[in-house]
Protein backbone atom coordinates (compact mmCIF):
# COMPACT_ATOMS: atom_id res chain seq x y z
CA MET A 1 -6.97 12.82 -18.16
CA ASP A 2 -9.16 10.23 -19.58
CA ARG A 3 -8.29 7.73 -22.32
CA ARG A 4 -10.50 8.71 -25.24
CA ARG A 5 -11.41 7.08 -28.68
CA SER A 6 -11.80 9.05 -31.87
CA ARG A 7 -11.74 8.20 -35.61
CA HIS A 8 -8.08 9.09 -35.28
CA GLY A 9 -7.14 6.65 -32.78
CA GLU A 10 -6.82 6.65 -28.88
CA PHE A 11 -5.34 9.46 -27.08
CA TRP A 12 -5.33 11.07 -23.81
CA GLY A 13 -7.79 13.87 -23.34
CA CYS A 14 -9.32 15.86 -20.49
CA SER A 15 -12.39 14.51 -19.16
CA THR A 16 -14.12 18.25 -19.13
CA PHE A 17 -13.32 18.43 -23.00
CA PRO A 18 -13.94 20.75 -24.72
CA ARG A 19 -13.44 23.15 -21.77
CA CYS A 20 -10.14 21.76 -21.21
CA ARG A 21 -8.24 21.28 -24.35
CA GLY A 22 -5.26 19.36 -23.43
CA THR A 23 -4.62 16.23 -25.55
CA ARG A 24 -1.79 13.94 -25.92
CA PRO A 25 -1.26 10.81 -28.12
CA ALA A 26 -1.96 7.51 -26.42
């Protein structure tokens, strides 16, 4: 899991996104 940033804020997302779709609020 990588810490990712989007316009919705930070979250934990899979580094192989979008192949792996597991995300979780950070």
